[in-house]
Coordinates of C-alpha atoms and ligand atoms in Angstrom, one line a residue:
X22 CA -58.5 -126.0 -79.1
X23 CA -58.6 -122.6 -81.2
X24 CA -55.9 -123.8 -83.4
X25 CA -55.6 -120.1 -84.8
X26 CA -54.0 -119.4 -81.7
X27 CA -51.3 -121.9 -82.2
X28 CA -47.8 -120.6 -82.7
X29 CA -45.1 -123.5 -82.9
X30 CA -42.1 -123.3 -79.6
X31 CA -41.5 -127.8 -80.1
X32 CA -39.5 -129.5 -83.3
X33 CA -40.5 -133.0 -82.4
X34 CA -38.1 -135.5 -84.2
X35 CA -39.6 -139.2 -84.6
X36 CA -43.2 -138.9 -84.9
X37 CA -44.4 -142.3 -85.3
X38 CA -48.0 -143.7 -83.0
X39 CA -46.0 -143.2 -79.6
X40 CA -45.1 -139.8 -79.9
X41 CA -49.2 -138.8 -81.0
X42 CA -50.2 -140.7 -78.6
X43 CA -47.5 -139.4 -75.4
X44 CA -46.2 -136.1 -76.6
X45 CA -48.5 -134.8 -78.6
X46 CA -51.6 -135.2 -76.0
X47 CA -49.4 -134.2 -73.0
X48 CA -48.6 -130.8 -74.5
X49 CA -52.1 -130.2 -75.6
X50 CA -53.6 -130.7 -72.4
X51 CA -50.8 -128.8 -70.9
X52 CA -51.9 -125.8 -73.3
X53 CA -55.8 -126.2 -72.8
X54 CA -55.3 -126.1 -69.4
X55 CA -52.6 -123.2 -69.2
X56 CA -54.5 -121.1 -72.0
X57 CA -50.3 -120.8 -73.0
X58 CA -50.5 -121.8 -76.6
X59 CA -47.0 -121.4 -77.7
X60 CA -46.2 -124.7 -78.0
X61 CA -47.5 -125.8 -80.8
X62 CA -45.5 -128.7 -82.3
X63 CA -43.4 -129.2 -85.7
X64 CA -43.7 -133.3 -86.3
X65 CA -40.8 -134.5 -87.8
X66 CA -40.9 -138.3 -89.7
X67 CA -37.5 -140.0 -89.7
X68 CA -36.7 -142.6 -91.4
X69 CA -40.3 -143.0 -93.5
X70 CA -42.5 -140.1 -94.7
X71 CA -45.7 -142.1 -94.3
X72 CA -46.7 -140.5 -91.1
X73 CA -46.3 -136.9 -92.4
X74 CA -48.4 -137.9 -95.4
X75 CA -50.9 -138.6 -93.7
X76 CA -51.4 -135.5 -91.6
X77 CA -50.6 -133.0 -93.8
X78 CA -53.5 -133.5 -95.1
X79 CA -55.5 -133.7 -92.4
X80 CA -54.1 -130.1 -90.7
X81 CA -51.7 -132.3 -88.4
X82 CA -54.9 -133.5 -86.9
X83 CA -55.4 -137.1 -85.5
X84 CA -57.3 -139.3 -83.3
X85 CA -56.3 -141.4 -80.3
X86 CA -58.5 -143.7 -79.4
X87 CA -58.4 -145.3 -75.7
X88 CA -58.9 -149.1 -75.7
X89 CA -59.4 -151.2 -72.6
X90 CA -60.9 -150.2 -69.2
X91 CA -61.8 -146.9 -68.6
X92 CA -61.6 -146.0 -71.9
X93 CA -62.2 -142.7 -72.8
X94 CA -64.1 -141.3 -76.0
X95 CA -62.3 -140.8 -79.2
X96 CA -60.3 -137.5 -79.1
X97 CA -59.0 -135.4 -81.9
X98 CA -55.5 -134.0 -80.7
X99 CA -54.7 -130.6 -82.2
X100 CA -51.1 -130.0 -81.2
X101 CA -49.0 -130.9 -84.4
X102 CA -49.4 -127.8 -86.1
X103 CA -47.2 -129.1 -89.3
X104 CA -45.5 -132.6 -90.0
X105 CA -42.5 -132.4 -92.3
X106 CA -41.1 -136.0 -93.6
X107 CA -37.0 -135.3 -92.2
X108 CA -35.8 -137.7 -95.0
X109 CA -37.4 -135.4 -97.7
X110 CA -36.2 -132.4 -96.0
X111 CA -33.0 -132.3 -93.9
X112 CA -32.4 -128.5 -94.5
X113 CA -35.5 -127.8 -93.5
X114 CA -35.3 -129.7 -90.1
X115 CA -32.1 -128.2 -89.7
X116 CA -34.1 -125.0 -89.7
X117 CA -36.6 -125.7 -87.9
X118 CA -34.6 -126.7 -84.9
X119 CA -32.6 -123.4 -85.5
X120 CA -35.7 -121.0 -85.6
X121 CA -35.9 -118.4 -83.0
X122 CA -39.6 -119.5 -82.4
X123 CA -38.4 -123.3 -81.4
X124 CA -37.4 -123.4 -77.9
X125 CA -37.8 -126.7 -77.2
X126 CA -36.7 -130.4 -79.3
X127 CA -37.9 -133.5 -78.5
X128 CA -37.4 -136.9 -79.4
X129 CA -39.0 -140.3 -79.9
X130 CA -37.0 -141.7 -82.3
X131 CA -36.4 -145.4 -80.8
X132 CA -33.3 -146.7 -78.9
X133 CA -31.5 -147.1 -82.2
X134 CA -32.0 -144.3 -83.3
X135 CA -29.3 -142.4 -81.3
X136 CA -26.6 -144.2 -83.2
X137 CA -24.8 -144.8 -79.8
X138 CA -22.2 -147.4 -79.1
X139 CA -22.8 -149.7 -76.0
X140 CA -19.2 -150.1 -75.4
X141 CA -18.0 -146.7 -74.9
X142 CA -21.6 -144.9 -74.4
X143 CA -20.8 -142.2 -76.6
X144 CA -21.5 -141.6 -80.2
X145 CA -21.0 -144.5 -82.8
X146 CA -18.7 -142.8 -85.2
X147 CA -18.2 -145.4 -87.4
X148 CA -21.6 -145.5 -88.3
X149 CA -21.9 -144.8 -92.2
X150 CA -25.0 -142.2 -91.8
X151 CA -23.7 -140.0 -88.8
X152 CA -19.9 -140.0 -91.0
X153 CA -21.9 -138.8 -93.6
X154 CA -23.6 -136.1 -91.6
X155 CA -20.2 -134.9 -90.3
X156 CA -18.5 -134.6 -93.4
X157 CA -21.7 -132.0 -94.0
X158 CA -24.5 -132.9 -96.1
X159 CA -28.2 -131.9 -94.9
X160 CA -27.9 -134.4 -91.8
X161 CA -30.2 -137.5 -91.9
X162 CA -29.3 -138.5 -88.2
X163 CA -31.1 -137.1 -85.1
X164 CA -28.3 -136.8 -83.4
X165 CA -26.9 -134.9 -86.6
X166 CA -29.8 -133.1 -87.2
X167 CA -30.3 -131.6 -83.6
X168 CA -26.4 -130.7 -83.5
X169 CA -26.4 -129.1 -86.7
X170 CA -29.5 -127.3 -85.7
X171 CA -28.5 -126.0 -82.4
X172 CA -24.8 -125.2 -84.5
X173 CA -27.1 -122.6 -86.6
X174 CA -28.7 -121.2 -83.7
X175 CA -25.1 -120.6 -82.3
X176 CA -24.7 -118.3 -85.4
X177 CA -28.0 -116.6 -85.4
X178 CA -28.3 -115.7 -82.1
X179 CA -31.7 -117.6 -81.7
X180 CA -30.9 -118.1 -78.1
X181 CA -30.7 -121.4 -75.1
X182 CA -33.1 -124.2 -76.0
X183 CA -33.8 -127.4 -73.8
X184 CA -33.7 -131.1 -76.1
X185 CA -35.9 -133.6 -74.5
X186 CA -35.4 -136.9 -75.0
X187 CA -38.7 -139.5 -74.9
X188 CA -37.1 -142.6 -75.3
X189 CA -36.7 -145.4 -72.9
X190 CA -33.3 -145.1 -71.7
X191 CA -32.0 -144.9 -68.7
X192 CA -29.9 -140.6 -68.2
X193 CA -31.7 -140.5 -71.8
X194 CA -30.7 -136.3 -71.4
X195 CA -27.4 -137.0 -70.2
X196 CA -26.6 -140.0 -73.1
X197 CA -28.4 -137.2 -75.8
X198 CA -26.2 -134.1 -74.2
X199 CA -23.2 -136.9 -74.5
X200 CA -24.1 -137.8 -78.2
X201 CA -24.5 -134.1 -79.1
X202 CA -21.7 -133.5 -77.4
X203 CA -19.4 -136.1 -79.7
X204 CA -21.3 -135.0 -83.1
X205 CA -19.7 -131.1 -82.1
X206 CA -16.4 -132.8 -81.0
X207 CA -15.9 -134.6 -84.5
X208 CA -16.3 -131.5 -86.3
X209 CA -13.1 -130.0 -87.3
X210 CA -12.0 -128.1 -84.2
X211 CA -12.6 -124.2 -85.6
X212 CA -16.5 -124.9 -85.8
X213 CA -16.7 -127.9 -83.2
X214 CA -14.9 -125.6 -80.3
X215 CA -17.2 -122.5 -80.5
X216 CA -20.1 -124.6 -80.7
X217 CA -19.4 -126.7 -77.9
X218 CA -19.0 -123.7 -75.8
X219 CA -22.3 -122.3 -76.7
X220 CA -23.9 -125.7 -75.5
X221 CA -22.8 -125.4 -72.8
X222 CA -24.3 -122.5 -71.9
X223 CA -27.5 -122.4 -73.9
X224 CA -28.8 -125.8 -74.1
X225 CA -29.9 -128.1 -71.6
X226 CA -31.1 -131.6 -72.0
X227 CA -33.2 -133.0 -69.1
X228 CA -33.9 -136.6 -68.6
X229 CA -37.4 -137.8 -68.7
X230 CA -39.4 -141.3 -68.3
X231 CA -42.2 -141.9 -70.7
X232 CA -44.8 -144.4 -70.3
X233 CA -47.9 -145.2 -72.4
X234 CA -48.0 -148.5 -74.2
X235 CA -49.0 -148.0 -77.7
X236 CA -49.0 -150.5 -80.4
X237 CA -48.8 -150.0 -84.2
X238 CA -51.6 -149.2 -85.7
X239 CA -53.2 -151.7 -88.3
X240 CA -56.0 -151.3 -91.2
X241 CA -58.7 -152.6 -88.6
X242 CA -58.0 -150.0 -86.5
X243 CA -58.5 -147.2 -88.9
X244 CA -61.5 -148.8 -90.0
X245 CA -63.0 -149.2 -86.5
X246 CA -62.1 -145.5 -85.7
X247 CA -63.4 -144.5 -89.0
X248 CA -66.8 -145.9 -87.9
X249 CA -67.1 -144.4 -84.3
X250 CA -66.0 -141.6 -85.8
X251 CA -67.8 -141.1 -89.0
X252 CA -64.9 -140.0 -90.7
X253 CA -61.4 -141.3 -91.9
X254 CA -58.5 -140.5 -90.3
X255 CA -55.7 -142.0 -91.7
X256 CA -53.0 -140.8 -88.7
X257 CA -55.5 -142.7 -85.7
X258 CA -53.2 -144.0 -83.2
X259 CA -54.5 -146.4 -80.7
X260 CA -53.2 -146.3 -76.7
X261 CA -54.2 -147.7 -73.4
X262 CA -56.2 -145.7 -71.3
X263 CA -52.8 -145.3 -68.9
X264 CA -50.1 -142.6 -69.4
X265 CA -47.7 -141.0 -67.3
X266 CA -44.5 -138.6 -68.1
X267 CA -42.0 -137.8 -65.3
X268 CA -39.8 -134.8 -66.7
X269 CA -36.3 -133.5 -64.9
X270 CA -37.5 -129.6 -64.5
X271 CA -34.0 -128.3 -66.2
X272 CA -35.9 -126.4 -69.3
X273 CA -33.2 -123.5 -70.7
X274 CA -36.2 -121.3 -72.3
X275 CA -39.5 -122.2 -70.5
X276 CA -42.2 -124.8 -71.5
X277 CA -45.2 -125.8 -71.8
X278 CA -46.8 -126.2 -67.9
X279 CA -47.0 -130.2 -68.4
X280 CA -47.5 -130.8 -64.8
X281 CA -51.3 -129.0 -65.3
X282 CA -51.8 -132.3 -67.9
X283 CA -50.5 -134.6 -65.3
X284 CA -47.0 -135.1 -66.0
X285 CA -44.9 -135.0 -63.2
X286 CA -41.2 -133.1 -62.2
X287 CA -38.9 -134.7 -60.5
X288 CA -35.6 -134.5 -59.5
X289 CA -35.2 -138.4 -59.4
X290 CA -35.9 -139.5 -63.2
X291 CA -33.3 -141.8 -62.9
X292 CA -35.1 -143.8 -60.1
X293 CA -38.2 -143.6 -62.0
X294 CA -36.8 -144.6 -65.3
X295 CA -34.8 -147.8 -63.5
X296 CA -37.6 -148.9 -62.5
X297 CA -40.2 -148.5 -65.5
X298 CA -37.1 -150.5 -67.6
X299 CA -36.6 -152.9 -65.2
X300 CA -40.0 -153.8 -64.4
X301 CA -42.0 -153.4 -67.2
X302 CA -39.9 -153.0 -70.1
X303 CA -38.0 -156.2 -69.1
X304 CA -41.0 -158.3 -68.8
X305 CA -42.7 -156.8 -71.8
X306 CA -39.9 -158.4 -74.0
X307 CA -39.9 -161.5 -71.8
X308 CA -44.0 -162.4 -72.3
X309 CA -42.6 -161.0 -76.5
X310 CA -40.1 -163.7 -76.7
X311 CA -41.7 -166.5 -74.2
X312 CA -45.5 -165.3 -76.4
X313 CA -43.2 -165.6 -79.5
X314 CA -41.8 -169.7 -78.8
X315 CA -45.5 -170.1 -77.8
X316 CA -47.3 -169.2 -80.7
X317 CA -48.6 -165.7 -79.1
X318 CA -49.6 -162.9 -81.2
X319 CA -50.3 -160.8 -78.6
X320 CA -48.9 -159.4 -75.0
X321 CA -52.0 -160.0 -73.3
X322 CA -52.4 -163.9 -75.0
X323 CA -48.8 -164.0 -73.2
X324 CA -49.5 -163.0 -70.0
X325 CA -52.5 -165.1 -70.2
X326 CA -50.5 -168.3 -69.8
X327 CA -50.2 -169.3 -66.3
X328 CA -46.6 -169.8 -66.3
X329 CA -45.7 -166.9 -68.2
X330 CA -47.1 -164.4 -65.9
X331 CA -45.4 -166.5 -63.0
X332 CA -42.3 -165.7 -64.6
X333 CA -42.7 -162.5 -65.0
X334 CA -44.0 -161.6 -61.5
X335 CA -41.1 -163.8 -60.2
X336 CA -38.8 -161.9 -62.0
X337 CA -40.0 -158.7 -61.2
X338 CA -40.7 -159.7 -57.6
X339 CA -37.4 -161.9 -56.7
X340 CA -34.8 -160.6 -59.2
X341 CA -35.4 -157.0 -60.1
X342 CA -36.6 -155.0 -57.3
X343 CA -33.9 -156.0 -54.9
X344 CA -31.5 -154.6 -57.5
X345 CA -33.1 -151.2 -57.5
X346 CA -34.2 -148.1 -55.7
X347 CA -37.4 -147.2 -56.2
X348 CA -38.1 -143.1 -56.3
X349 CA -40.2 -143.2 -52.6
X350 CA -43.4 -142.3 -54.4
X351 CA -43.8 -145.8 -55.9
X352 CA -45.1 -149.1 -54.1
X353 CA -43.5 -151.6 -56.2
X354 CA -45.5 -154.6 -55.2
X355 CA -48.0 -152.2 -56.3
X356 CA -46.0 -151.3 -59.7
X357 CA -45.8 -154.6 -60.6
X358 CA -49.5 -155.8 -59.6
X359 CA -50.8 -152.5 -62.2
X360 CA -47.9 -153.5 -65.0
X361 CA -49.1 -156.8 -65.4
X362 CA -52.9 -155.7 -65.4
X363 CA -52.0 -153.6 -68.6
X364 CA -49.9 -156.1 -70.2
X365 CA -53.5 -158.3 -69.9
X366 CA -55.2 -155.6 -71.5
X367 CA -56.6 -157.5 -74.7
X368 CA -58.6 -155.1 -76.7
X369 CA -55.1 -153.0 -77.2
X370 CA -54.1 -155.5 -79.4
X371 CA -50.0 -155.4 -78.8
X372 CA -48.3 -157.4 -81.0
X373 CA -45.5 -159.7 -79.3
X374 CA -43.6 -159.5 -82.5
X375 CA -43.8 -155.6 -82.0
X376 CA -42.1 -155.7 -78.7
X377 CA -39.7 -158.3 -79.4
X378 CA -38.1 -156.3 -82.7
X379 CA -34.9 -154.7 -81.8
X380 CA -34.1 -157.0 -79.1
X381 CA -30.1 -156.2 -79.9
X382 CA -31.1 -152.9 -78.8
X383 CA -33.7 -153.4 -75.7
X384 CA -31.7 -156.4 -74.0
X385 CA -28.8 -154.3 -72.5
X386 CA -31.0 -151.6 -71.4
X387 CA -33.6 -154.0 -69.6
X388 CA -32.5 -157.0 -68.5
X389 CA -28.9 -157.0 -68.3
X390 CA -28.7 -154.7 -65.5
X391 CA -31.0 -157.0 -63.2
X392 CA -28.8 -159.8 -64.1
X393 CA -25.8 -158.4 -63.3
X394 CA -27.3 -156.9 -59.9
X395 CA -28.4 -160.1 -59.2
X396 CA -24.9 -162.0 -59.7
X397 CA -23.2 -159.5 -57.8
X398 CA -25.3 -159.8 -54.7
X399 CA -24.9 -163.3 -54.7
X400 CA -28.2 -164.9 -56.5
X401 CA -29.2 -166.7 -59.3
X402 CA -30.5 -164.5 -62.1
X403 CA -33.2 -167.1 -62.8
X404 CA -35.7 -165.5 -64.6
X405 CA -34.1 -163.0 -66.3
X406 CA -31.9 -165.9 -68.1
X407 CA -34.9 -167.0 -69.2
X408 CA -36.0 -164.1 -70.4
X409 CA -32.5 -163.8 -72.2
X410 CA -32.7 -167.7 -73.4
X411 CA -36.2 -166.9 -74.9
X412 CA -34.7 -164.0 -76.8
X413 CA -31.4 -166.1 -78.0
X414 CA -33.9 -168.7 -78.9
X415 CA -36.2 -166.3 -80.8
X416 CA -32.6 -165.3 -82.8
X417 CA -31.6 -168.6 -83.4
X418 CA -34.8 -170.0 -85.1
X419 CA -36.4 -166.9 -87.2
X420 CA -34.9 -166.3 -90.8
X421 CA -32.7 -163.1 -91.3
X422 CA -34.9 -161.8 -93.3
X423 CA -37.5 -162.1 -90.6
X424 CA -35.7 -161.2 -87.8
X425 CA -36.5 -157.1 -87.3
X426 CA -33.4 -156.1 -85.8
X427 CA -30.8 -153.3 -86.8
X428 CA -28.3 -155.8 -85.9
X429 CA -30.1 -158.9 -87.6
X430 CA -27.2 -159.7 -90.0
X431 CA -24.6 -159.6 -87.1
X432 CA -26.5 -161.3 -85.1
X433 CA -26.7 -164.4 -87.5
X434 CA -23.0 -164.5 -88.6
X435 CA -22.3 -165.2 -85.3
X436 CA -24.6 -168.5 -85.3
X437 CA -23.5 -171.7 -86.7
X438 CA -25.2 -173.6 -88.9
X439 CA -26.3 -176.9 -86.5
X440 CA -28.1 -174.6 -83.6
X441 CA -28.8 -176.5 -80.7
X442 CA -28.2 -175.0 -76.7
X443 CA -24.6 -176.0 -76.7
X444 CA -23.6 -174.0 -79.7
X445 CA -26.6 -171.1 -79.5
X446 CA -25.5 -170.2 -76.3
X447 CA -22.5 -169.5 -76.1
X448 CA -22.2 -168.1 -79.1
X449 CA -24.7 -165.6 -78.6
X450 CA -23.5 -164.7 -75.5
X451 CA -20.0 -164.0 -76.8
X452 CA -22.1 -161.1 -78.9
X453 CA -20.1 -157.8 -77.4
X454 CA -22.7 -154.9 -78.5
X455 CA -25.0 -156.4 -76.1
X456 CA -23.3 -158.6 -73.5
X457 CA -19.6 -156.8 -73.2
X458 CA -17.1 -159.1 -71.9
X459 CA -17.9 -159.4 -67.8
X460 CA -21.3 -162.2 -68.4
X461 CA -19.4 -164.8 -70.8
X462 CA -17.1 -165.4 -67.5
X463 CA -20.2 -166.1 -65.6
X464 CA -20.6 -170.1 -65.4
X465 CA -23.4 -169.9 -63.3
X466 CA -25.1 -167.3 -65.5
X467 CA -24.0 -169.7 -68.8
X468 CA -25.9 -172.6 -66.6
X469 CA -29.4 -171.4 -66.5
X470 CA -29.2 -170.1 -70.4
X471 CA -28.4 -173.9 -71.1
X472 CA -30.9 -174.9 -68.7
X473 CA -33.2 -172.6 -70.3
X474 CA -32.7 -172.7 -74.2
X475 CA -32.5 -176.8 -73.6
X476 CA -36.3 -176.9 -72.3
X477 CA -37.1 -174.7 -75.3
X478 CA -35.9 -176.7 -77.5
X479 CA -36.7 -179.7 -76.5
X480 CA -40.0 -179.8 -74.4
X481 CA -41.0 -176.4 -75.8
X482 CA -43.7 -174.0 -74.7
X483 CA -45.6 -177.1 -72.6
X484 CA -42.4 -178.3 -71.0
X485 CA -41.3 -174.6 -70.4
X486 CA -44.2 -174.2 -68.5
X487 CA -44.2 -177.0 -66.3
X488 CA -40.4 -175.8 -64.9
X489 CA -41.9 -172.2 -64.5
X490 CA -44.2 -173.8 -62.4
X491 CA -41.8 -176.1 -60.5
X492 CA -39.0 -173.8 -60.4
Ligands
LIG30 C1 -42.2 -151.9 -75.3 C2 -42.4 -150.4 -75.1 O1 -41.9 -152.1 -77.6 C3 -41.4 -152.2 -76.6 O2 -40.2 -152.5 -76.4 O3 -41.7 -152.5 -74.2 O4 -42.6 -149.7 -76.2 C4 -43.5 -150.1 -74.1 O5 -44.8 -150.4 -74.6 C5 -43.5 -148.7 -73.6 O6 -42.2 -148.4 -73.1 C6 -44.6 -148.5 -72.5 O7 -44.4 -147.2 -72.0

């Protein structure tokens, strides 16, 4: 890549090993292969500023290196022409997003990190950090920094801009346009009315499904690039040979020709992203929080045990791919056969406690939905209670202090102090951010959590196995 030719079009907000490893690679290839080198992207760092220091040192310039079959060589990705720590610099993301040069924002930034509140699907406005953003200091949010972003533009006349969320949830445009949306609405009405008129004819938010599994990287990893390397690179990221972006075509001032890198449009992301949460995300946190009970460190240790991956294919299999409609282009016997195969990839090195943080967050998205198609048609959510019972169980024995979870401390008010199944359960279940009120009625769904949790804690990952394998 000439990187002279560069000019920056993408504010990227959330640029932790995901988005170098997803984003950034897509929309290089998508420039190599176009020869359209507008899009060179602005890396933004949310919460930490560890990632931006250590590109800015290194010209934005990183490594991902492949790891498993069909790995290929190291490569250097030059697409993150500057990476700007947002906690350091609010104004200046603000700015960014609001220069006439930025056409497009997008967005890894985690599924807590859209502030959103399960119950009513909009905007969490009780949320300390986005009340501080609307009362008007440099915003700290996303959510707050995209609105007051586009807000600026509004003024300047920088012109329509698309805001791509990355993130794995399902009408992630539509819930982003929503949140936006709420952010201008909460503004006192002589600034939030004009703006929300401009959005709505300048800015369009299309929904995407990502897919790349990409753990955190650790020291050995640095240290094992720095040696097939020869140099050190501080920013490596480490990925799975496998990647795939499917991308609603709904872009308000052009971009980058991503379908030359692979990615494909579609005008059925929803279908798509049902079924990546469903099927893999959902048993990527079960083998987490089943790996977790069993002493696991690692996603592929977890779906090495027999009776884990017999849970998971049953689940995926019997329980959720009757409750959804797959976009025609995907087999999902197929789906599921290829899922599990990279879940047992071992030299990727994905941590089960990695995939089981945030559960609070994950659950609702992933699960829930399969269990609540499965009740309504009739059946016995079976293995997706044990999913959930390995998560409640995974609450209910790690310290608060260990438990890595925005809603950790919630979480374990609502436990009492003697935790067996009979208390555990229930109690856990009556947790409204993630269950809502409809699956505390459910006997029969309350029945397998007991049945579940009891074998946990009783016969533990031996017993758990032999009622997998009778079950
Ligand atoms: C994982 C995902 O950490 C998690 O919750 O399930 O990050 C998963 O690796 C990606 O969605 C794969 O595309």
């Amino acid at each position: 890549m000439q990187r002279d030719k560069l000019q920056p079009g993408i504010v990227h907000l959330g640029l932790g090993a995901f988005a170098r490893a997803h984003t950034a690679v897509f929309t290089e290839e998508a420039m190599l292969a176009s020869g359209d080198f507008d899009w060179g992207i602005v890396g933004v760092t949310q919460r930490s500023d560890t990632v931006a220091r250590q590109l800015s040192p290194q010209d934005g310039l990183f490594t991902v290196a492949e790891r498993g079959d069909g790995a290929a060589p190291l490569r250097v990705v030059a697409s993150i022409v500057e990476a700007l720590s947002g906690r350091d610099n609010p104004q200046e993301v603000v700015d960014r997003i609001a220069a006439e040069s930025t056409r497009i924002v997008t967005l890894t930034i985690t599924e807590k990190g859209y502030r959103f509140d399960p119950s009513t699907g909009s905007l969490n406005l009780d949320d300390d950090e986005v009340q501080a953003d609307l009362a008007g200091r440099a915003p700290h949010t996303a959510v707050g920094q995209i609105t007051r972003g586009l807000q600026q533009r509004a003024r300047t006349g920088a012109g329509p801009i698309t805001v791509v969320s990355c993130d794995n949830l399902p009408g992630n445009g539509e819930l982003t346009r929503t949140l936006v949306r709420a952010f201008a609405a909460a503004l006192p009405a002589a600034e939030g009315e004009p703006l929300l008129a401009w959005l709505g004819e300048n800015v369009t938010f299309p929904s995407t499904m990502v897919d790349r599994m990409v753990p955190a990287t650790t020291p050995a990893d640095l240290d094992d690039v720095e040696r097939e390397l020869g140099l050190r690179d501080e920013a490596a990221v480490v990925a799975e040979p496998f990647k795939q972006w499917v991308i609603e075509d709904n872009f308000a001032a052009g971009r980058p020709r991503f379908e030359d890198a692979g990615a494909l449009f579609s005008a059925d992301v929803a279908a798509w992203e049902a079924a990546k949460l469903r099927l893999l995300n959902a048993s990527h946190s079960m083998l987490a929080y089943l790996g977790l009970a069993a002493g696991k460190e690692t996603i592929s240790e977890a779906v090495g045990h027999a009776a884990f991956l017999t849970a998971c294919r049953r689940m995926m299999v019997e329980e959720a791919l009757p409750t959804i409609t797959l976009p025609p282009e995907l087999d999902g016997e197929q789906y599921c056969s290829q899922v599990l195969s990279r879940f047992a990839n071992a030299a990727l090195g994905h941590t089960t406690a990695k995939v089981g943080s945030d559960g609070s967050q994950k659950l609702g998205l992933r699960l829930l939905p399969t269990i609540r198609g499965t009740l309504a048609a009739g059946r016995q959510p079976r293995w997706a209670a044990l999913a959930v019972a390995a998560w409640m169980h995974h609450v209910a024995t790690t310290p608060v202090a260990d438990l890595n979870d925005p809603l950790a401390t919630e979480l374990q008010a609502t436990l009492p102090a003697t935790r067996t199944a009979a208390t555990v359960v229930p109690a856990l279940l009556g947790f409204r951010p993630i269950f809502g009120h409809d699956l505390t009625q459910h006997e029969a769904f309350t029945e397998l959590l007991l049945h579940w949790y009891r074998i946990l804690e009783t016969d533990g990952p031996d017993g758990l196995g032999n009622e997998i394998n009778h079950g």
